[in-house]
PDB file of C-alpha atoms in Angstrom:
ATOM      1  CA  MET A   1     -36.007  95.814-209.790  1.00  0.00           C
ATOM      2  CA  ALA A   2     -32.884  96.595-206.906  1.00  0.00           C
ATOM      3  CA  LEU A   3     -34.133  97.193-203.661  1.00  0.00           C
ATOM      4  CA  LYS A   4     -32.354 100.508-202.071  1.00  0.00           C
ATOM      5  CA  ILE A   5     -31.811  98.370-198.813  1.00  0.00           C
ATOM      6  CA  PHE A   6     -29.607  96.128-199.989  1.00  0.00           C
ATOM      7  CA  GLU A   7     -27.650  99.102-200.963  1.00  0.00           C
ATOM      8  CA  ILE A   8     -27.988 100.478-197.086  1.00  0.00           C
ATOM      9  CA  ASP A   9     -26.606  97.753-195.931  1.00  0.00           C
ATOM     10  CA  PRO A  10     -24.606  94.962-197.875  1.00  0.00           C
ATOM     11  CA  ALA A  11     -25.194  92.335-195.255  1.00  0.00           C
ATOM     12  CA  LEU A  12     -28.349  91.604-196.619  1.00  0.00           C
ATOM     13  CA  LYS A  13     -27.326  90.575-199.253  1.00  0.00           C
ATOM     14  CA  GLY A  14     -26.167  87.257-198.593  1.00  0.00           C
ATOM     15  CA  VAL A  15     -30.004  86.807-198.043  1.00  0.00           C
ATOM     16  CA  GLN A  16     -31.629  87.720-201.005  1.00  0.00           C
ATOM     17  CA  SER A  17     -33.110  84.728-202.232  1.00  0.00           C
ATOM     18  CA  GLN A  18     -35.569  84.874-198.483  1.00  0.00           C
ATOM     19  CA  ILE A  19     -36.124  88.722-198.575  1.00  0.00           C
ATOM     20  CA  TRP A  20     -37.574  88.519-202.082  1.00  0.00           C
ATOM     21  CA  GLU A  21     -39.531  85.402-201.111  1.00  0.00           C
ATOM     22  CA  ARG A  22     -41.188  87.054-198.631  1.00  0.00           C
ATOM     23  CA  ILE A  23     -41.902  90.810-201.157  1.00  0.00           C
ATOM     24  CA  ASN A  24     -43.053  88.388-203.981  1.00  0.00           C
ATOM     25  CA  GLY A  25     -45.431  86.353-201.499  1.00  0.00           C
ATOM     26  CA  TYR A  26     -46.591  89.809-200.469  1.00  0.00           C
ATOM     27  CA  LYS A  27     -47.899  91.209-203.594  1.00  0.00           C
ATOM     28  CA  TRP A  28     -48.966  87.601-204.500  1.00  0.00           C
ATOM     29  CA  TRP A  29     -51.857  87.606-201.070  1.00  0.00           C
ATOM     30  CA  LYS A  30     -52.286  91.612-201.483  1.00  0.00           C
ATOM     31  CA  GLU A  31     -53.323  90.830-204.827  1.00  0.00           C
ATOM     32  CA  GLU A  32     -55.368  87.939-204.066  1.00  0.00           C
ATOM     33  CA  LEU A  33     -57.473  89.696-201.325  1.00  0.00           C
ATOM     34  CA  GLU A  34     -57.985  91.999-203.618  1.00  0.00           C
ATOM     35  CA  THR A  35     -59.590  90.800-205.916  1.00  0.00           C
ATOM     36  CA  LYS A  36     -61.407  87.912-203.397  1.00  0.00           C
ATOM     37  CA  GLU A  37     -62.104  89.476-200.535  1.00  0.00           C
ATOM     38  CA  GLY A  38     -62.125  93.508-201.570  1.00  0.00           C
ATOM     39  CA  GLY A  39     -58.977  94.491-200.269  1.00  0.00           C
ATOM     40  CA  ILE A  40     -56.483  94.196-196.868  1.00  0.00           C
ATOM     41  CA  ALA A  41     -58.234  97.141-195.343  1.00  0.00           C
ATOM     42  CA  LYS A  42     -61.804  94.963-195.705  1.00  0.00           C
ATOM     43  CA  PHE A  43     -60.016  91.833-194.865  1.00  0.00           C
ATOM     44  CA  ALA A  44     -58.836  92.953-191.499  1.00  0.00           C
ATOM     45  CA  GLU A  45     -62.434  92.706-191.054  1.00  0.00           C
ATOM     46  CA  GLY A  46     -62.687  89.257-190.820  1.00  0.00           C
ATOM     47  CA  TYR A  47     -64.890  89.500-187.455  1.00  0.00           C
ATOM     48  CA  ARG A  48     -67.399  90.820-189.408  1.00  0.00           C
ATOM     49  CA  ILE A  49     -67.704  87.709-191.328  1.00  0.00           C
ATOM     50  CA  TYR A  50     -65.798  84.495-189.641  1.00  0.00           C
ATOM     51  CA  GLY A  51     -66.602  82.943-186.266  1.00  0.00           C
ATOM     52  CA  PHE A  52     -69.668  83.604-184.769  1.00  0.00           C
ATOM     53  CA  ASN A  53     -71.814  85.694-186.349  1.00  0.00           C
ATOM     54  CA  LYS A  54     -76.073  86.166-185.766  1.00  0.00           C
ATOM     55  CA  ASP A  55     -78.669  86.945-188.318  1.00  0.00           C
ATOM     56  CA  LYS A  56     -82.280  86.562-188.231  1.00  0.00           C
ATOM     57  CA  ASP A  57     -83.128  82.748-187.312  1.00  0.00           C
ATOM     58  CA  GLY A  58     -79.148  82.138-185.580  1.00  0.00           C
ATOM     59  CA  TYR A  59     -75.726  81.901-185.696  1.00  0.00           C
ATOM     60  CA  THR A  60     -73.835  81.344-188.805  1.00  0.00           C
ATOM     61  CA  PHE A  61     -70.195  80.025-187.879  1.00  0.00           C
ATOM     62  CA  ARG A  62     -67.774  80.252-190.715  1.00  0.00           C
ATOM     63  CA  GLU A  63     -63.492  79.555-190.392  1.00  0.00           C
ATOM     64  CA  TRP A  64     -61.192  80.660-193.763  1.00  0.00           C
ATOM     65  CA  LEU A  65     -59.206  76.925-193.609  1.00  0.00           C
ATOM     66  CA  PRO A  66     -57.821  77.138-197.510  1.00  0.00           C
ATOM     67  CA  ASN A  67     -56.305  73.467-196.895  1.00  0.00           C
ATOM     68  CA  ALA A  68     -59.387  71.512-195.429  1.00  0.00           C
ATOM     69  CA  LYS A  69     -60.769  69.206-197.064  1.00  0.00           C
ATOM     70  CA  GLN A  70     -63.567  68.548-194.653  1.00  0.00           C
ATOM     71  CA  VAL A  71     -64.748  70.382-191.776  1.00  0.00           C
ATOM     72  CA  PHE A  72     -66.947  69.929-188.843  1.00  0.00           C
ATOM     73  CA  LEU A  73     -67.295  72.128-185.866  1.00  0.00           C
ATOM     74  CA  ILE A  74     -67.234  69.601-182.309  1.00  0.00           C
ATOM     75  CA  GLY A  75     -67.806  70.618-178.584  1.00  0.00           C
ATOM     76  CA  GLN A  76     -69.160  70.529-175.305  1.00  0.00           C
ATOM     77  CA  PHE A  77     -72.937  70.635-177.778  1.00  0.00           C
ATOM     78  CA  ASN A  78     -72.991  67.813-179.455  1.00  0.00           C
ATOM     79  CA  ASP A  79     -70.330  65.711-177.503  1.00  0.00           C
ATOM     80  CA  TRP A  80     -66.949  66.310-179.482  1.00  0.00           C
ATOM     81  CA  GLN A  81     -68.361  64.319-182.035  1.00  0.00           C
ATOM     82  CA  ASN A  82     -68.330  65.303-185.983  1.00  0.00           C
ATOM     83  CA  THR A  83     -72.016  65.604-186.504  1.00  0.00           C
ATOM     84  CA  THR A  84     -71.766  69.289-187.159  1.00  0.00           C
ATOM     85  CA  PRO A  85     -70.221  69.847-190.892  1.00  0.00           C
ATOM     86  CA  LEU A  86     -69.144  72.878-192.559  1.00  0.00           C
ATOM     87  CA  THR A  87     -69.706  73.425-195.965  1.00  0.00           C
ATOM     88  CA  SER A  88     -66.830  75.127-198.337  1.00  0.00           C
ATOM     89  CA  GLU A  89     -67.822  78.268-199.703  1.00  0.00           C
ATOM     90  CA  GLY A  90     -64.487  78.273-201.872  1.00  0.00           C
ATOM     91  CA  PHE A  91     -61.727  80.767-201.309  1.00  0.00           C
ATOM     92  CA  GLY A  92     -61.276  78.206-198.030  1.00  0.00           C
ATOM     93  CA  ARG A  93     -63.865  79.470-196.360  1.00  0.00           C
ATOM     94  CA  TRP A  94     -65.802  77.206-194.956  1.00  0.00           C
ATOM     95  CA  ALA A  95     -69.190  77.778-192.998  1.00  0.00           C
ATOM     96  CA  VAL A  96     -72.562  76.196-191.251  1.00  0.00           C
ATOM     97  CA  HIS A  97     -75.908  78.091-189.975  1.00  0.00           C
ATOM     98  CA  LEU A  98     -76.647  76.829-186.825  1.00  0.00           C
ATOM     99  CA  PRO A  99     -80.547  78.196-186.610  1.00  0.00           C
ATOM    100  CA  ASP A 100     -81.814  78.994-182.986  1.00  0.00           C
ATOM    101  CA  GLN A 101     -83.752  76.487-181.030  1.00  0.00           C
ATOM    102  CA  ALA A 102     -87.955  76.530-181.002  1.00  0.00           C
ATOM    103  CA  ASP A 103     -87.512  78.936-177.968  1.00  0.00           C
ATOM    104  CA  GLY A 104     -85.396  81.336-179.755  1.00  0.00           C
ATOM    105  CA  SER A 105     -82.364  80.236-177.533  1.00  0.00           C
ATOM    106  CA  PRO A 106     -79.386  79.682-179.850  1.00  0.00           C
ATOM    107  CA  ALA A 107     -78.409  76.450-180.843  1.00  0.00           C
ATOM    108  CA  LEU A 108     -75.067  76.199-178.877  1.00  0.00           C
ATOM    109  CA  PRO A 109     -75.504  77.338-175.422  1.00  0.00           C
ATOM    110  CA  HIS A 110     -73.849  79.691-173.608  1.00  0.00           C
ATOM    111  CA  PRO A 111     -70.692  79.712-172.350  1.00  0.00           C
ATOM    112  CA  CYS A 112     -69.706  76.379-174.611  1.00  0.00           C
ATOM    113  CA  GLN A 113     -66.573  75.051-175.353  1.00  0.00           C
ATOM    114  CA  ILE A 114     -65.937  74.081-179.064  1.00  0.00           C
ATOM    115  CA  LYS A 115     -62.886  73.628-181.463  1.00  0.00           C
ATOM    116  CA  VAL A 116     -62.844  72.609-185.352  1.00  0.00           C
ATOM    117  CA  ARG A 117     -62.048  69.478-186.653  1.00  0.00           C
ATOM    118  CA  ILE A 118     -60.365  69.480-189.593  1.00  0.00           C
ATOM    119  CA  GLU A 119     -59.102  66.779-192.182  1.00  0.00           C
ATOM    120  CA  THR A 120     -55.982  68.253-193.978  1.00  0.00           C
ATOM    121  CA  ASN A 121     -55.727  68.213-198.028  1.00  0.00           C
ATOM    122  CA  ASP A 122     -53.049  65.299-197.069  1.00  0.00           C
ATOM    123  CA  GLY A 123     -55.291  63.255-195.173  1.00  0.00           C
ATOM    124  CA  GLN A 124     -54.237  64.472-191.123  1.00  0.00           C
ATOM    125  CA  TRP A 125     -56.620  65.403-188.824  1.00  0.00           C
ATOM    126  CA  ILE A 126     -56.071  68.179-186.820  1.00  0.00           C
ATOM    127  CA  GLU A 127     -57.912  69.957-183.827  1.00  0.00           C
ATOM    128  CA  ARG A 128     -57.954  73.764-183.593  1.00  0.00           C
ATOM    129  CA  VAL A 129     -59.394  76.874-181.605  1.00  0.00           C
ATOM    130  CA  PRO A 130     -61.553  79.209-184.125  1.00  0.00           C
ATOM    131  CA  ALA A 131     -59.871  81.599-185.443  1.00  0.00           C
ATOM    132  CA  TRP A 132     -61.935  84.290-184.709  1.00  0.00           C
ATOM    133  CA  THR A 133     -62.725  82.642-180.745  1.00  0.00           C
ATOM    134  CA  LYS A 134     -64.028  85.723-178.944  1.00  0.00           C
ATOM    135  CA  LEU A 135     -62.719  83.264-175.795  1.00  0.00           C
ATOM    136  CA  ALA A 136     -60.921  80.529-175.496  1.00  0.00           C
ATOM    137  CA  TRP A 137     -60.503  78.832-172.430  1.00  0.00           C
ATOM    138  CA  GLN A 138     -57.167  76.475-171.133  1.00  0.00           C
ATOM    139  CA  ASP A 139     -58.061  72.780-169.703  1.00  0.00           C
ATOM    140  CA  HIS A 140     -55.417  72.771-167.023  1.00  0.00           C
ATOM    141  CA  THR A 141     -55.496  68.964-166.935  1.00  0.00           C
ATOM    142  CA  THR A 142     -53.891  68.415-170.712  1.00  0.00           C
ATOM    143  CA  ASN A 143     -52.817  72.645-171.568  1.00  0.00           C
ATOM    144  CA  LEU A 144     -54.313  72.495-174.420  1.00  0.00           C
ATOM    145  CA  PHE A 145     -56.987  75.242-175.584  1.00  0.00           C
ATOM    146  CA  ASN A 146     -60.684  75.247-175.643  1.00  0.00           C
ATOM    147  CA  GLY A 147     -62.758  78.259-177.915  1.00  0.00           C
ATOM    148  CA  VAL A 148     -65.801  79.155-175.890  1.00  0.00           C
ATOM    149  CA  PHE A 149     -69.234  80.434-177.893  1.00  0.00           C
ATOM    150  CA  TRP A 150     -70.130  83.050-175.667  1.00  0.00           C
ATOM    151  CA  GLU A 151     -72.934  85.361-176.562  1.00  0.00           C
ATOM    152  CA  PRO A 152     -74.048  86.102-172.401  1.00  0.00           C
ATOM    153  CA  PRO A 153     -77.657  87.245-172.596  1.00  0.00           C
ATOM    154  CA  ALA A 154     -78.177  90.695-172.529  1.00  0.00           C
ATOM    155  CA  ALA A 155     -78.560  91.227-168.532  1.00  0.00           C
ATOM    156  CA  ASP A 156     -75.226  89.874-168.478  1.00  0.00           C
ATOM    157  CA  GLN A 157     -73.507  92.112-170.942  1.00  0.00           C
ATOM    158  CA  TYR A 158     -70.806  94.962-170.693  1.00  0.00           C
ATOM    159  CA  VAL A 159     -72.650  98.481-170.612  1.00  0.00           C
ATOM    160  CA  PHE A 160     -69.852 101.435-171.776  1.00  0.00           C
ATOM    161  CA  THR A 161     -70.530 104.247-169.876  1.00  0.00           C
ATOM    162  CA  HIS A 162     -68.159 106.343-171.553  1.00  0.00           C
ATOM    163  CA  ALA A 163     -67.801 107.856-174.729  1.00  0.00           C
ATOM    164  CA  ARG A 164     -66.177 106.998-177.150  1.00  0.00           C
ATOM    165  CA  PRO A 165     -63.078 108.989-177.494  1.00  0.00           C
ATOM    166  CA  ALA A 166     -62.950 111.424-181.268  1.00  0.00           C
ATOM    167  CA  LYS A 167     -60.343 109.451-183.748  1.00  0.00           C
ATOM    168  CA  PRO A 168     -56.721 111.220-183.564  1.00  0.00           C
ATOM    169  CA  GLU A 169     -55.842 112.748-186.990  1.00  0.00           C
ATOM    170  CA  ASN A 170     -52.157 110.488-186.640  1.00  0.00           C
ATOM    171  CA  LEU A 171     -51.914 107.183-184.539  1.00  0.00           C
ATOM    172  CA  LYS A 172     -49.366 106.177-182.388  1.00  0.00           C
ATOM    173  CA  ILE A 173     -49.519 102.897-181.291  1.00  0.00           C
ATOM    174  CA  TYR A 174     -48.820 101.031-178.397  1.00  0.00           C
ATOM    175  CA  GLU A 175     -48.469  97.492-179.154  1.00  0.00           C
ATOM    176  CA  ALA A 176     -49.037  95.246-176.127  1.00  0.00           C
ATOM    177  CA  HIS A 177     -49.196  91.812-175.089  1.00  0.00           C
ATOM    178  CA  VAL A 178     -51.190  91.615-171.717  1.00  0.00           C
ATOM    179  CA  GLY A 179     -50.370  87.918-170.365  1.00  0.00           C
ATOM    180  CA  MET A 180     -46.907  89.515-170.044  1.00  0.00           C
ATOM    181  CA  ALA A 181     -47.145  92.468-168.695  1.00  0.00           C
ATOM    182  CA  SER A 182     -46.255  92.175-165.456  1.00  0.00           C
ATOM    183  CA  GLY A 183     -42.740  91.304-163.608  1.00  0.00           C
ATOM    184  CA  ASP A 184     -43.809  88.532-161.002  1.00  0.00           C
ATOM    185  CA  PRO A 185     -43.243  85.256-163.205  1.00  0.00           C
ATOM    186  CA  LYS A 186     -47.213  84.765-163.716  1.00  0.00           C
ATOM    187  CA  VAL A 187     -49.553  85.041-167.087  1.00  0.00           C
ATOM    188  CA  ALA A 188     -50.874  88.981-166.356  1.00  0.00           C
ATOM    189  CA  THR A 189     -54.677  90.224-166.233  1.00  0.00           C
ATOM    190  CA  TYR A 190     -56.522  92.401-167.929  1.00  0.00           C
ATOM    191  CA  ALA A 191     -56.695  93.829-164.519  1.00  0.00           C
ATOM    192  CA  ASP A 192     -53.068  94.206-163.920  1.00  0.00           C
ATOM    193  CA  PHE A 193     -52.436  95.364-167.137  1.00  0.00           C
ATOM    194  CA  ALA A 194     -55.386  98.247-166.891  1.00  0.00           C
ATOM    195  CA  ARG A 195     -53.660  99.299-163.761  1.00  0.00           C
ATOM    196  CA  ASP A 196     -49.858  98.150-164.323  1.00  0.00           C
ATOM    197  CA  VAL A 197     -49.455  99.198-167.967  1.00  0.00           C
ATOM    198  CA  LEU A 198     -52.116 101.976-169.473  1.00  0.00           C
ATOM    199  CA  PRO A 199     -51.653 104.526-167.392  1.00  0.00           C
ATOM    200  CA  ARG A 200     -47.501 104.670-168.091  1.00  0.00           C
ATOM    201  CA  ILE A 201     -48.693 104.470-172.213  1.00  0.00           C
ATOM    202  CA  LYS A 202     -50.482 107.475-171.821  1.00  0.00           C
ATOM    203  CA  ARG A 203     -47.819 108.926-169.946  1.00  0.00           C
ATOM    204  CA  LEU A 204     -45.901 108.563-172.946  1.00  0.00           C
ATOM    205  CA  GLY A 205     -48.227 110.404-175.313  1.00  0.00           C
ATOM    206  CA  TYR A 206     -49.782 107.433-177.000  1.00  0.00           C
ATOM    207  CA  ASN A 207     -52.731 106.963-179.287  1.00  0.00           C
ATOM    208  CA  CYS A 208     -53.669 103.721-179.832  1.00  0.00           C
ATOM    209  CA  VAL A 209     -53.625 100.024-178.302  1.00  0.00           C
ATOM    210  CA  GLN A 210     -52.786  96.888-179.943  1.00  0.00           C
ATOM    211  CA  LEU A 211     -53.120  94.105-178.559  1.00  0.00           C
ATOM    212  CA  MET A 212     -51.457  90.858-178.854  1.00  0.00           C
ATOM    213  CA  ALA A 213     -52.277  87.001-178.579  1.00  0.00           C
ATOM    214  CA  ILE A 214     -55.695  87.604-177.063  1.00  0.00           C
ATOM    215  CA  ALA A 215     -57.205  84.337-177.794  1.00  0.00           C
TER     216      ALA A 215
END
């Protein structure tokens, strides 16, 4: 199979092997996701499966860690100790069920800082911020980040006051990084982004915003 791109740009012929490696890798993962996850679109809604998800008697925490030998959920709730193991569910999925306490409150208090501690298949121990965390806070003494179990009580939750916009027939996507939305040498805030960038996005005719690197 030949690719038209090599005729359009002959300079790419020198890196054909790398390009084909990426194409074949994409095809392999596409087939894996079709077979084991119900397709790319379903896998893209991973937040419905991974991270913390509420069920009838608590929360289930799930991560996708295909190179893990064993996994622990650690954090302020267990003094950062390996006392809350996750169980492998196959295809790289690891999960633990966290039953609510007797009074109905979550097993983890809000807001509780957490990480996953992983032993990899080659015996290394590493710690990671959960990929589907809703929030991450930086420890400015180490410059490292921790995930946060963010489940505020109903009284503290934001309630939308405006109706959801109608779904457009076609998307014009503006890809943005909130932290870079400032001309000043700082990490911009969501308020900076809303004040300085959103009006420009609207003025240029975009109807969809894709936020990058939120965590």
